[in-house]
Short mmCIF file of C-alpha atoms in Angstrom, two decimals:
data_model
loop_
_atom_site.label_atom_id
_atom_site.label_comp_id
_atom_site.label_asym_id
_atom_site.label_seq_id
_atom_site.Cartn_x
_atom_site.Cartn_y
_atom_site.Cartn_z
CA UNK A 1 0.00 0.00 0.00
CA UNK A 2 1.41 3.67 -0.83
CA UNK A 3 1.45 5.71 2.07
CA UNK A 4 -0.94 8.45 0.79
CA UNK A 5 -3.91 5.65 0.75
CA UNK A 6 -2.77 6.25 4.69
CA UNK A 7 -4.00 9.66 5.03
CA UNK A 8 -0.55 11.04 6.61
CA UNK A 9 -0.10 14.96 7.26
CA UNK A 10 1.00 16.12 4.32
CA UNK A 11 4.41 17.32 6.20
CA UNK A 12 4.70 13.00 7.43
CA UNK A 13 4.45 12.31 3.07
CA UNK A 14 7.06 15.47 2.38
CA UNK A 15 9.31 13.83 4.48
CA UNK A 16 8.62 10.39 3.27
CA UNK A 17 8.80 11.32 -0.26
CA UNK A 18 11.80 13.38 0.35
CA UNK A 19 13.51 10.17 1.03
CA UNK A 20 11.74 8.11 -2.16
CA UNK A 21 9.81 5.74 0.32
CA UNK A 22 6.41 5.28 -1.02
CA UNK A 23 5.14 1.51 0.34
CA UNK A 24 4.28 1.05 3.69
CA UNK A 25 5.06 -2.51 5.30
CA UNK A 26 1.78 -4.89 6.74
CA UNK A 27 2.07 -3.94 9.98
CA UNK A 28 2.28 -0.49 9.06
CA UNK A 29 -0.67 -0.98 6.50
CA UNK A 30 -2.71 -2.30 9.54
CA UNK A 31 -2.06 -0.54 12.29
CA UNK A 32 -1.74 2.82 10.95
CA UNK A 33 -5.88 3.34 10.19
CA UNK A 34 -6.68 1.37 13.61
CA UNK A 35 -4.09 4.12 15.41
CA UNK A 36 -5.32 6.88 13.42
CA UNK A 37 -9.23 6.04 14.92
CA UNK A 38 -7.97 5.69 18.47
CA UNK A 39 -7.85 2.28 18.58
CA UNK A 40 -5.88 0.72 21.36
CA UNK A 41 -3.80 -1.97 20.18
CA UNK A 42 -2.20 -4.95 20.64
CA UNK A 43 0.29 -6.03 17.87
CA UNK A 44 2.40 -9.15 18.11
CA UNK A 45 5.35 -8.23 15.49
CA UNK A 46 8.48 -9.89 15.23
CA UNK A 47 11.58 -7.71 14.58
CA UNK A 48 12.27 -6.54 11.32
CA UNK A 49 8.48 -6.37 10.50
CA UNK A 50 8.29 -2.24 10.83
CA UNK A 51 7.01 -1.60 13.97
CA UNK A 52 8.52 1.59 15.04
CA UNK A 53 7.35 3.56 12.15
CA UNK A 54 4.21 1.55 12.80
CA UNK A 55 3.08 3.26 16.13
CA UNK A 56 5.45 6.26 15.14
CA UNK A 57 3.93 7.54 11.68
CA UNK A 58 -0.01 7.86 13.38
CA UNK A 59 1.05 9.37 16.18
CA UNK A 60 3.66 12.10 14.86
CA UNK A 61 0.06 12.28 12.53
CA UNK A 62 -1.91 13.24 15.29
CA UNK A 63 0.40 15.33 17.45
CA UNK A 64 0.90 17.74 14.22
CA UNK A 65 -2.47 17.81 14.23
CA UNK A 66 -3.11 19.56 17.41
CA UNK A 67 -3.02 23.28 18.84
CA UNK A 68 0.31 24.18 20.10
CA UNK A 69 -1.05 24.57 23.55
CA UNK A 70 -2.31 20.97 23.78
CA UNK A 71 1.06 18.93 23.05
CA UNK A 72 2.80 19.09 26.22
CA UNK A 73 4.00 15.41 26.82
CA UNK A 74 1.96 13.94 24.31
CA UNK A 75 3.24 10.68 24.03
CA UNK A 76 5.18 8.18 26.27
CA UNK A 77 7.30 4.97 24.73
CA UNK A 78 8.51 2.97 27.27
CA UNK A 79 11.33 0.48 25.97
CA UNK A 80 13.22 -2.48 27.85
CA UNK A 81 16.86 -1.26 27.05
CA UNK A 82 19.01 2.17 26.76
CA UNK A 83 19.85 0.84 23.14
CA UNK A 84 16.07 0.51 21.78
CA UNK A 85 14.95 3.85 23.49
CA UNK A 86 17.95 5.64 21.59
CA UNK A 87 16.77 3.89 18.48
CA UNK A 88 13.04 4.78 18.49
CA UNK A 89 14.64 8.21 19.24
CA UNK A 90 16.56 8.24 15.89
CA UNK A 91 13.19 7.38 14.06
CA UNK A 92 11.46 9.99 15.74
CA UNK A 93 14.20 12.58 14.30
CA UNK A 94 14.04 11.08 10.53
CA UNK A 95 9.95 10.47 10.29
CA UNK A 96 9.68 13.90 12.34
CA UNK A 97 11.73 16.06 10.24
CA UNK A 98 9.46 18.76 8.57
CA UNK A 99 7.11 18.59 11.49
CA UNK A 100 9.09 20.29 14.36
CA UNK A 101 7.69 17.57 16.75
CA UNK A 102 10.33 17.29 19.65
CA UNK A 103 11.30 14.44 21.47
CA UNK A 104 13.48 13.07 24.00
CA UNK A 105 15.39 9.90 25.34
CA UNK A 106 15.12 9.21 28.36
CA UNK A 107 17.33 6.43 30.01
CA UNK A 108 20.03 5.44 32.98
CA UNK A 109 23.46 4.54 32.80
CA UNK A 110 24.90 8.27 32.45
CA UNK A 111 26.30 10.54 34.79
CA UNK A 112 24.81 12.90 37.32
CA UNK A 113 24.81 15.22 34.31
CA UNK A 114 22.74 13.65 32.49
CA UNK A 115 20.29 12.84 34.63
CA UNK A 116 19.50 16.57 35.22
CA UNK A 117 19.24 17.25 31.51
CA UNK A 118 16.75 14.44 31.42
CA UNK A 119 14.79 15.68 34.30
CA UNK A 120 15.08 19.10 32.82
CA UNK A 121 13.62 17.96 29.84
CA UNK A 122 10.74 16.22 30.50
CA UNK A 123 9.93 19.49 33.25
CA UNK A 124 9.46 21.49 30.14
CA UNK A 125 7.57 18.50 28.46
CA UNK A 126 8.88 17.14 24.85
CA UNK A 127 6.10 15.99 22.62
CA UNK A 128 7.38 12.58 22.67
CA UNK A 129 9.56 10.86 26.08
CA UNK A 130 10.95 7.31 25.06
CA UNK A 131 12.23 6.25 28.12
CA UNK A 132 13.27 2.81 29.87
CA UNK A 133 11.26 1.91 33.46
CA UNK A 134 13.70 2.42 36.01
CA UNK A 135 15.57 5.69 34.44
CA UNK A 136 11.58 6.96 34.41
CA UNK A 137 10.75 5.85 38.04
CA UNK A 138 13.87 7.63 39.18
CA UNK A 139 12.36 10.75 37.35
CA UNK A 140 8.90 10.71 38.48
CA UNK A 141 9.55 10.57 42.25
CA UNK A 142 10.34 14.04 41.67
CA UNK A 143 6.83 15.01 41.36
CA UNK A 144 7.75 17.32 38.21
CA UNK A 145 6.51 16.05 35.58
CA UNK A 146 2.80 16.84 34.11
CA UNK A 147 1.20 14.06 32.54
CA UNK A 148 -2.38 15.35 32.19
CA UNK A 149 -2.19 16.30 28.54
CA UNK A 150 -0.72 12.81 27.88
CA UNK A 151 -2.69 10.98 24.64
CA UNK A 152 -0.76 8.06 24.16
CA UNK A 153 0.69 5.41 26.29
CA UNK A 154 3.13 2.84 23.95
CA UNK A 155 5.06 -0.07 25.56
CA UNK A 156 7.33 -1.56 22.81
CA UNK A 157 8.69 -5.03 23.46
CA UNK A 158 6.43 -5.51 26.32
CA UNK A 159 7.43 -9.15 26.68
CA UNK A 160 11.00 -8.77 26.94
CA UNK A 161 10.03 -6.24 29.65
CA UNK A 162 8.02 -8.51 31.63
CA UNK A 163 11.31 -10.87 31.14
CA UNK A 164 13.69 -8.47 32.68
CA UNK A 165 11.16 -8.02 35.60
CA UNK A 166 9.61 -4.98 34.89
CA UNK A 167 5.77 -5.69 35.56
CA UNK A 168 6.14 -3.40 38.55
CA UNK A 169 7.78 -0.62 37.16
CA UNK A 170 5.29 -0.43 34.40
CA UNK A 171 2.22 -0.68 36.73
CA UNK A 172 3.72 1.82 38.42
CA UNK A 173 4.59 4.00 35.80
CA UNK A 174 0.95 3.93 34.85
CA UNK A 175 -0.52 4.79 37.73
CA UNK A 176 0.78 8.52 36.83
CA UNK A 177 -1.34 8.51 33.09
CA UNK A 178 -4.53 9.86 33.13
CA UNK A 179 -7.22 7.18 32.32
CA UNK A 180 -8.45 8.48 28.99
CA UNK A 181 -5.78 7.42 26.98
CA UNK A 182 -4.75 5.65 23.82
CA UNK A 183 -2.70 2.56 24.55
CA UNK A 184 -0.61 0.39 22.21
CA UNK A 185 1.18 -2.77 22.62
CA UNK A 186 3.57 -3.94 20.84
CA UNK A 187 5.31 -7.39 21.44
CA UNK A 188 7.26 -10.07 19.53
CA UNK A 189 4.96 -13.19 21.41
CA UNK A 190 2.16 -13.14 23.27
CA UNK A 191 2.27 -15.32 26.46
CA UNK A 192 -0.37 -15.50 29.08
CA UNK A 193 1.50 -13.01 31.09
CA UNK A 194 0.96 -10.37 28.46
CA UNK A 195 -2.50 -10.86 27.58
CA UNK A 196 -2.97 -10.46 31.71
CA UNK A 197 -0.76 -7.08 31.35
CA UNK A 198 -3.01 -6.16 28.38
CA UNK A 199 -6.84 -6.71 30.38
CA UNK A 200 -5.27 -4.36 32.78
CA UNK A 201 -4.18 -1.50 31.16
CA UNK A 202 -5.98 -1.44 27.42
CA UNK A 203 -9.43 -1.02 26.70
CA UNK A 204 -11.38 -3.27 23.51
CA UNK A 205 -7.93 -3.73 22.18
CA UNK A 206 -7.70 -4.50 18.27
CA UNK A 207 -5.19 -7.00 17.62
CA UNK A 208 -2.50 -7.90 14.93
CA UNK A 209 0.06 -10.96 14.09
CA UNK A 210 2.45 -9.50 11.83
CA UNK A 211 5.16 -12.69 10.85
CA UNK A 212 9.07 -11.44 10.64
CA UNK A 213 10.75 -10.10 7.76
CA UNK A 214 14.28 -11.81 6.60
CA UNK A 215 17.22 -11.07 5.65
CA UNK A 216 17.66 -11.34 1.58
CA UNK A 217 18.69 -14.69 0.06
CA UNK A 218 21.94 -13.13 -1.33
CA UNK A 219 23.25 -11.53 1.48
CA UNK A 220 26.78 -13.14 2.43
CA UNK A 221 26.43 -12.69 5.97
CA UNK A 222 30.13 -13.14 8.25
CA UNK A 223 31.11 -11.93 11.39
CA UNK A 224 34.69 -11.33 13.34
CA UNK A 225 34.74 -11.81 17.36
CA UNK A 226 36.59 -9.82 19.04
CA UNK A 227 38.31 -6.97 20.89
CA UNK A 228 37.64 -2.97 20.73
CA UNK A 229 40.92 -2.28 20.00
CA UNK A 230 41.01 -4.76 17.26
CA UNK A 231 38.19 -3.40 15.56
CA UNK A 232 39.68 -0.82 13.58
CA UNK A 233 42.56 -2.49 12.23
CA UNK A 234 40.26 -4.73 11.07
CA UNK A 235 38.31 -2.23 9.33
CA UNK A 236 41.15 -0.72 7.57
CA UNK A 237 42.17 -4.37 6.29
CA UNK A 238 38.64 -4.57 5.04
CA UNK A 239 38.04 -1.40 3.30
CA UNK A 240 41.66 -2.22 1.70
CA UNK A 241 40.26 -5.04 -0.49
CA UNK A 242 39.45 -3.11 -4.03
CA UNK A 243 36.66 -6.01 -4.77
CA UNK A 244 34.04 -3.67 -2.75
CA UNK A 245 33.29 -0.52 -4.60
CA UNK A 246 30.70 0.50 -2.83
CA UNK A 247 30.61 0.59 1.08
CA UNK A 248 28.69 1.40 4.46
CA UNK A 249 30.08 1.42 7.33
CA UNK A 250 27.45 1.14 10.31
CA UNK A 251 28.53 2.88 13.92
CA UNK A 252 26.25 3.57 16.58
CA UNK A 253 26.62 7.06 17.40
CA UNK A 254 27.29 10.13 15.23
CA UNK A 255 30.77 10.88 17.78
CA UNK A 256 31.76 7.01 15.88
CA UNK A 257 30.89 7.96 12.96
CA UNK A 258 33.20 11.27 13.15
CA UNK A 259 36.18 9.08 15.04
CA UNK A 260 35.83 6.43 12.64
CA UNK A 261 36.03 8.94 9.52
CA UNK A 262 38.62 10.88 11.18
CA UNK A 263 40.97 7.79 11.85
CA UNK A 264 40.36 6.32 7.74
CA UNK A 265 41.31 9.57 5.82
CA UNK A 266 44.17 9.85 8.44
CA UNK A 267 45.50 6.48 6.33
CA UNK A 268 44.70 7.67 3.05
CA UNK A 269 41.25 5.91 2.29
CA UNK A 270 38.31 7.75 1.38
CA UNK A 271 35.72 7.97 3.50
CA UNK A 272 32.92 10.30 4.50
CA UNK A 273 30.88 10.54 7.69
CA UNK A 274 26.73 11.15 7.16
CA UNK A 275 25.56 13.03 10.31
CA UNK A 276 22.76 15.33 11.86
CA UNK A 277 25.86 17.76 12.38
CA UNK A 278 26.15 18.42 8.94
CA UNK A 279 23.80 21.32 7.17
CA UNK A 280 20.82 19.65 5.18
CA UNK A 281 22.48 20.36 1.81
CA UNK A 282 25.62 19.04 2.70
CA UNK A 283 23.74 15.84 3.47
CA UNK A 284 21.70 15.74 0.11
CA UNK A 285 24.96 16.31 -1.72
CA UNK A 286 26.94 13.37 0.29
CA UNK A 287 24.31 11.03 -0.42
CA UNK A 288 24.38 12.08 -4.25
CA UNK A 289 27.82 11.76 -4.45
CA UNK A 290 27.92 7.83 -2.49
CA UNK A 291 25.00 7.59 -5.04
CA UNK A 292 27.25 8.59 -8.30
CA UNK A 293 30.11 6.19 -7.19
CA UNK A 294 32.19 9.43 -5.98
CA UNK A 295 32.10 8.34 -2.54
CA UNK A 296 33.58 4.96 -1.94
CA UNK A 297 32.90 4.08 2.01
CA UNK A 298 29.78 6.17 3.80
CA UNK A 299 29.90 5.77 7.52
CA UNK A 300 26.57 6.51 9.40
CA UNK A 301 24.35 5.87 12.17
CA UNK A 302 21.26 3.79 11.74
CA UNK A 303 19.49 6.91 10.49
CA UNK A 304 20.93 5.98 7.09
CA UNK A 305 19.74 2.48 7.03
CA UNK A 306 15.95 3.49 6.73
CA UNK A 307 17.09 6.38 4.83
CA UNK A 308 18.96 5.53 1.56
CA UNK A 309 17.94 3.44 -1.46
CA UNK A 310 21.01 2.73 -3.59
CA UNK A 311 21.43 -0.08 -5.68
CA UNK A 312 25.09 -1.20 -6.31
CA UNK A 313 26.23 -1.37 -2.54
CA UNK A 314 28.79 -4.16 -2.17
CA UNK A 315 29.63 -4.16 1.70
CA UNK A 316 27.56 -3.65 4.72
CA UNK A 317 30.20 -3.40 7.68
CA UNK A 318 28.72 -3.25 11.30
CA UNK A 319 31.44 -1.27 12.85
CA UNK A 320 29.02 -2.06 16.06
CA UNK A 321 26.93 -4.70 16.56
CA UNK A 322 23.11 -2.94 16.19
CA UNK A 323 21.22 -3.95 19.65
CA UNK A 324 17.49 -4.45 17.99
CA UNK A 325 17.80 -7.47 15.38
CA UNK A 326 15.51 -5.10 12.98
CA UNK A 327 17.83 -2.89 12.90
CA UNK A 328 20.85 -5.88 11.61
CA UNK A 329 18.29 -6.27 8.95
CA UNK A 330 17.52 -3.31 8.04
CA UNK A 331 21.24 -2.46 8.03
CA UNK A 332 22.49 -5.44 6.19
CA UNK A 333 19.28 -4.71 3.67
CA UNK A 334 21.47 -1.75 2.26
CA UNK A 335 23.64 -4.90 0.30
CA UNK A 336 22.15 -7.01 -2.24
CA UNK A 337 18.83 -4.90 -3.26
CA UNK A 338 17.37 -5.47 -6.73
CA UNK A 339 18.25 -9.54 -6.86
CA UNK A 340 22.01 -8.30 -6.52
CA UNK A 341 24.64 -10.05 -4.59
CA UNK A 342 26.27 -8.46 -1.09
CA UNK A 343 27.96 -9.35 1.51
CA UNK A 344 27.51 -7.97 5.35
CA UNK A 345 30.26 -8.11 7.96
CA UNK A 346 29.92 -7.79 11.16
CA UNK A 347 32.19 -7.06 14.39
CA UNK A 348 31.77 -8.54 17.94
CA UNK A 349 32.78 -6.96 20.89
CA UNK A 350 32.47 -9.16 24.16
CA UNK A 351 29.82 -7.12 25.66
CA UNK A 352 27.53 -7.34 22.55
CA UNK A 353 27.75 -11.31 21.81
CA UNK A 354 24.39 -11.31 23.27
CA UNK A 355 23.29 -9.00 21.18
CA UNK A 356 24.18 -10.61 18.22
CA UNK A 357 23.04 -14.07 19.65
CA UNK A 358 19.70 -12.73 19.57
CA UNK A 359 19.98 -11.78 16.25
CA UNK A 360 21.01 -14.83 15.05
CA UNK A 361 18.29 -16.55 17.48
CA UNK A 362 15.38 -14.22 15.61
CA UNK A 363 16.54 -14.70 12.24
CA UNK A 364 17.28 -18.64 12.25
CA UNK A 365 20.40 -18.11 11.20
CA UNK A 366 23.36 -19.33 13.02
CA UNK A 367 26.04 -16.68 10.63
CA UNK A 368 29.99 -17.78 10.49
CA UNK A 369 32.47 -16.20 12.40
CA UNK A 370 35.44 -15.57 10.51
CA UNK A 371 39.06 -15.95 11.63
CA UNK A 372 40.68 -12.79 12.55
CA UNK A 373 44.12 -11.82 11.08
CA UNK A 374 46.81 -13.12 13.23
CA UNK A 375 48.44 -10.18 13.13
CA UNK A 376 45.97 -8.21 15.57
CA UNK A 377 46.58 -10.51 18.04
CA UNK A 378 44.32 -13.10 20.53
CA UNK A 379 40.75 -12.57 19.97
CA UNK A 380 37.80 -13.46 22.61
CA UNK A 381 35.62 -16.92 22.29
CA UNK A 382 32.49 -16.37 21.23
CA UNK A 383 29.74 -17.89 24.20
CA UNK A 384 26.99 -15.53 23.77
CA UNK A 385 25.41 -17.55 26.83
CA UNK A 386 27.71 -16.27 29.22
CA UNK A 387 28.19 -13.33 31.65
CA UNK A 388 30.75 -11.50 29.68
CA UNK A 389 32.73 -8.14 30.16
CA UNK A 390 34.46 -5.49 28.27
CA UNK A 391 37.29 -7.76 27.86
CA UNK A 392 39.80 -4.88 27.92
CA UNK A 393 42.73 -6.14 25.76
CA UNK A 394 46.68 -5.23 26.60
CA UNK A 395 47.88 -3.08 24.26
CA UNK A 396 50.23 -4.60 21.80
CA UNK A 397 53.57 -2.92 21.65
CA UNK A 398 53.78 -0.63 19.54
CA UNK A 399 50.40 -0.83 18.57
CA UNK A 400 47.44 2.02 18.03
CA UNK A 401 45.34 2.79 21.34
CA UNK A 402 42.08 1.08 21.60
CA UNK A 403 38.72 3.11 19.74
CA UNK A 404 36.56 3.49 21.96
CA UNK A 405 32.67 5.02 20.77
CA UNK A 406 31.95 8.20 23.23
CA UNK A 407 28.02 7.06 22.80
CA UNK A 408 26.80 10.41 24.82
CA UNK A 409 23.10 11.13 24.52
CA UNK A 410 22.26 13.97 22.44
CA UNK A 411 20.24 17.16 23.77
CA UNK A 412 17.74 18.18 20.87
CA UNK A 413 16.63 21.27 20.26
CA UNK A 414 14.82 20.46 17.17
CA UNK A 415 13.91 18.35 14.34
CA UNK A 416 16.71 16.27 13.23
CA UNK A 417 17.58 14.45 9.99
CA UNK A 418 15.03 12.72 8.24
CA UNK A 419 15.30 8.41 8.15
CA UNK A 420 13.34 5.31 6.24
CA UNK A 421 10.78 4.29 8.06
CA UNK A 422 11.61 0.72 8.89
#
């Protein structure tokens, strides 16, 4: 279905055509409408399916369509993890874009700093809070934060919630919404436990079974385990073989993205970083020039893996491992578009084996692991079942210092590059 049948604001289809997306997934062709009415919801959706622009496109819809005065903390997303509730936030800058809707993360693991800017921030009441149940409990026991113009309530991944133990939290959480509310639930299964969680807190629900989207046939999936401070030696070894014309190089913060640029052309190889720090038209012109073959290796965020539809791209390279399996797919779906052949590499740190585990778990496919160059040195085993650490590495003498991501949380001030919807 194109997304006008949808009957998006026309600044929502701008943006969307702006970025040559026209067809909106299943989930998104069902739950859309049933969002639009004030439906609440319950959608069982697998990752990789398009359920973040699913809940994301109605409701940026139906914010824009209000007075001003009316969209003080319109919308609450609560997620299980830090790394989902910066991800929803990156779709809310790319689907938001000509709209001016605001929106913040919300989420622990920071500094004292950040806490206050996040406590700051939802005092003066962002359109849209994504935010993770204990970060938000520590907030609300302030007694700051005005929730009566709230609209919608959406819980994304409720059942990995309920898995980490957060049935409290949420109830809790809850308890602070005003009653007359729009509620949406979002979850990859459906045991008892959720349909229980659902009686509670929606009201004549709607429901959807979306199945999960795969990875394309001719994707040559690989992956390397092991250390930070390996990782960019690897990359450089990578990006040296002259059989891939056409590369993306996946980070997960725009500070990576400018490291890992910085630390290429320092070698010679030509790379450019795509960011929300550079000026609109120096993004349009980027992207023209990666489409024209000028631009050998584009290094971005995961804004650029819903946003970019070039045929031709040889090499997908996770420079870090993406947290939300929908995102590997939609990242790796960059490679091998249009019944061409690709190949996507990814690199394993200790810390994200898990990560990647589920990834392989959701996708059914158990992906090689490739033998790192002997030349960086001992790499980690890969037990994804494990309690792992960092796995800080010595440095090798006379080798380069470990790269390290910064990974600070951004303070926005507006609306922010415009992204695919998944």
């Amino acid at each position: 279905m194109d997304f006008r049948e949808l009957t998006l604001d026309d600044k929502l289809i701008e943006g969307l055509d702006a970025i040559g997306f026209e067809n909106a997934t299943p989930i998104q062709e069902f739950a859309i409408p049933k969002i639009i009415a004030n439906k609440d919801l319950i959608a069982c959706a697998q990752t990789g399916t398009g359920k973040t622009a699913a809940f994301l496109l109605p409701v940026l819809h139906k914010i824009v369509q209000l007075p001003e005065n009316e969209r003080h903390l319109n919308t609450l997303i609560i997620a299980p993890t830090r790394e989902l509730a910066i991800q929803i936030d990156q779709q809310v800058e790319g689907l938001s874009y000509f709209t001016g809707v605001s929106s913040i993360p919300v989420y622990g693991g920071g500094d004292g700093e950040t806490f206050v800017t996040q406590k700051r921030a939802l005092e003066a009441g962002a359109d849209i809070v994504i935010a993770t149940p204990g970060r938000l409990i520590s907030l609300l026991n302030s007694n700051k934060t005005d929730f009566s113009k709230l609209q919608h309530l959406i819980l994304d991944e409720a059942d990995r919630m309920l898995d980490m133990g957060f049935l409290g939290d949420i109830l809790r959480i809850i308890s602070y919404l005003p009653e007359k509310r729009q509620t949406l639930l979002f979850s990859a299964t459906m045991p008892p436990e959720i349909r229980q969680l659902a009686r509670k807190i929606l009201s004549e629900p709607d429901q959807i079974n979306i199945a999960i989207s795969k990875p394309a046939e001719g994707i040559d999936q690989q992956a390397y385990v092991l250390y930070d401070q390996q990782k960019l030696p690897l990359l450089t070894s990578l990006l040296k073989d002259s059989n891939y014309k056409s590369i993306i190089v996946f980070a997960s913060s725009r500070e990576s993205v400018k490291e890992i640029e910085k630390e290429l052309r320092k070698i010679g190889l030509e790379a450019k970083g795509f960011h929300s720090d550079l000026e609109q038209t120096a993004r349009e012109d980027l992207m023209n020039q990666f489409k024209a073959n000028k631009v050998r290796v584009l290094i971005g965020t995961d804004i650029i893996s819903r946003g970019i539809d070039v045929t031709g791209i040889d090499l997908v390279i996770n420079y870090d491992c993406p947290g939300d399996p929908e995102d590997y797919v939609h990242r790796i779906g960059r490679t091998a578009r249009a019944g061409t052949a690709g190949t996507a590499i990814t690199l394993i740190n200790p810390r994200d084996q898990r990560k990647f585990f589920r990834i392989e778990s959701l996708i059914g496919t158990d992906i090689p692991k490739k033998e790192v160059p002997s030349e960086l040195g001992e790499t980690p085993e890969y037990s994804p079942q494990k309690k792992t650490t960092a796995g800080k590495k010595p440095f090798r003498k006379g080798g380069k210092k470990p790269f390290r991501k910064k990974g600070s949380p951004r303070n926005k001030k507006g609306p922010k590059p415009k992204s695919k919807p998944e």
